[in-house]
XYZ file of C-alpha atoms in Angstrom:
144
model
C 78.134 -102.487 208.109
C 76.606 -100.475 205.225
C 73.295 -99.628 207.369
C 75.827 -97.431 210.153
C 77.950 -95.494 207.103
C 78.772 -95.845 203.718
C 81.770 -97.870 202.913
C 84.343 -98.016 199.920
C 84.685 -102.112 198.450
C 88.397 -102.313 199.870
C 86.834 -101.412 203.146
C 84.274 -103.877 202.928
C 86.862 -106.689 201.740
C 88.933 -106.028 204.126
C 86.413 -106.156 207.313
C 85.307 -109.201 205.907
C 88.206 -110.708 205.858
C 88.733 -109.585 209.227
C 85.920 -112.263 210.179
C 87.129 -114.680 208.113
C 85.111 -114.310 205.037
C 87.251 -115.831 202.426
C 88.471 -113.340 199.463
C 86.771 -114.267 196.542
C 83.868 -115.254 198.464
C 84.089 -111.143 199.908
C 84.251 -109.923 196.234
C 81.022 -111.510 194.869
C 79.430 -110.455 197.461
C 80.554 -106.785 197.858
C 80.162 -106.597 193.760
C 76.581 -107.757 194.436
C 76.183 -105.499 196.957
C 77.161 -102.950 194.254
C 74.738 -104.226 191.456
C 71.841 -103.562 194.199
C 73.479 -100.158 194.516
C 74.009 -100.995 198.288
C 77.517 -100.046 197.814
C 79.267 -97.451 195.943
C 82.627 -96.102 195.768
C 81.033 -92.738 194.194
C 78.802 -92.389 197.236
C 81.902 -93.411 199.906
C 83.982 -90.499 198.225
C 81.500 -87.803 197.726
C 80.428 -88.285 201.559
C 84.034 -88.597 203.025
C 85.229 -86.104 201.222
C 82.323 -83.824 202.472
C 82.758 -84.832 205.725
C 86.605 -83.827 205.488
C 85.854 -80.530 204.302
C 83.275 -79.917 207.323
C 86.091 -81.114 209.440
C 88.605 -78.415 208.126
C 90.645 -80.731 206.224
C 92.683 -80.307 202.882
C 92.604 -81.571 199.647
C 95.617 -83.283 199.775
C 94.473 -85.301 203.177
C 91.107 -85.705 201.888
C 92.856 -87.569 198.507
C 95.147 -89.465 200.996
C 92.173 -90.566 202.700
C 90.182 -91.756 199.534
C 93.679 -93.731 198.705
C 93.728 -95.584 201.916
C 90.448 -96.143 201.482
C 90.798 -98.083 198.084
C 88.660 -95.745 196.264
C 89.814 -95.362 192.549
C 91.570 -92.775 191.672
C 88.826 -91.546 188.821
C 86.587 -90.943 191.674
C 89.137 -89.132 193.889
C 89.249 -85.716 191.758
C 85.459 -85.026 190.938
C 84.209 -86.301 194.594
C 86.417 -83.587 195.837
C 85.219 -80.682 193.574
C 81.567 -81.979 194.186
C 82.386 -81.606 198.033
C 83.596 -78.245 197.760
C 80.853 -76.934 195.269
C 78.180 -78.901 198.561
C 80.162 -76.641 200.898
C 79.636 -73.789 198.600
C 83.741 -72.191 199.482
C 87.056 -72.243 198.462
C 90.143 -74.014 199.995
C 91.360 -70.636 201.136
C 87.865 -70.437 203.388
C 88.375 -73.951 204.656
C 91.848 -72.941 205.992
C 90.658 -70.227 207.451
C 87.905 -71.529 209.497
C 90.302 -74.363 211.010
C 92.423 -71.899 211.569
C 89.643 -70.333 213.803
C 88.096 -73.197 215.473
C 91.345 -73.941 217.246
C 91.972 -69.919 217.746
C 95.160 -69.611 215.528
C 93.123 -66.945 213.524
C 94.896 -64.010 215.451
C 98.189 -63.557 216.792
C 100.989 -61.613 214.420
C 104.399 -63.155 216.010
C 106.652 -65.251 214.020
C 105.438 -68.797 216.680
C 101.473 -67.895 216.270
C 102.043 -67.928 212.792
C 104.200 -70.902 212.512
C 101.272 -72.795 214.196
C 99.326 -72.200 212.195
C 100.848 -72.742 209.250
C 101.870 -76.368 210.879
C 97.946 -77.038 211.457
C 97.417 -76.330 208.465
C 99.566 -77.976 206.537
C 98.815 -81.276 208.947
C 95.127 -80.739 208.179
C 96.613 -81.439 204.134
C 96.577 -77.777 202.431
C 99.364 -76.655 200.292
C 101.581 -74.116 201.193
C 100.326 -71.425 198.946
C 96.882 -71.910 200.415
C 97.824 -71.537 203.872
C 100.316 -68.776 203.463
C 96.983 -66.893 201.449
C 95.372 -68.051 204.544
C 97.278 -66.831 207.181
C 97.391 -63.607 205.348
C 93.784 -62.651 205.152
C 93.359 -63.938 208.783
C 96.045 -61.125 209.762
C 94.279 -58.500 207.359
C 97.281 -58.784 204.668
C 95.806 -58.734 200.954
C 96.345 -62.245 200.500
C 98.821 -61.499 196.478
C 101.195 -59.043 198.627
């Protein structure tokens, strides 16, 4: 499993239970996986959280994802941060550019702008990032 992607150790439990592996067996083996440094929940959050980020996600679904994922949440905070400084933006960027890969960058009614704000906000940014967002996409100084 860990030679295709990196995985958290709730992942790795969990598919292993999946095929029947019982659950303590599963946890010495995933936490000697981890000794080997084979597996780590660092790595599995700086690389989903990436990922997310290249996808045009948010932080909040990118630390929903890292929850499902069983990561701890000491990892969640600084695997985001280290994903954004990788990406070299801001959140405000990251709206913007899903905003124009699905071509909701233009359009100044009321319904162009209240799709975007719903992808948006279903990709996981706040609303004060996407309103900033929408703004700057329309050519409105984003503090008016």
């Amino acid at each position: 499993m860990l030679s295709r992607r990196e995985h958290s150790r709730a992942e790795l439990i969990r598919k292993l239970a999946a095929k029947g592996v019982e659950g303590e067996v599963s946890a010495v083996v995933v936490q000697d996986l981890a000794d080997r440094g084979y597996q780590s929940d660092a790595r599995f959050a700086d690389m989903l959280a990436r990922t997310r980020i290249a996808d045009g996600c948010g932080p909040v679904r990118i630390r929903a994802d890292l929850r499902i994922a069983g990561v701890d949440e000491a990892l969640v905070a600084p695997a985001i941060a280290g994903a954004l400084d990788y990406h070299g933006t801001a959140w405000i960027d990251v709206a913007r550019e899903a905003l124009r890969r699905r071509g909701l960058a233009s359009g100044s009614d009321l319904a162009a702008e209240r799709r975007a704000f719903a992808l948006l906000h279903r990709r996981g940014f706040d609303g004060d990032t996407i309103r900033a967002a929408i703004r700057r996409e329309r050519g409105v100084d984003a503090d008016s």
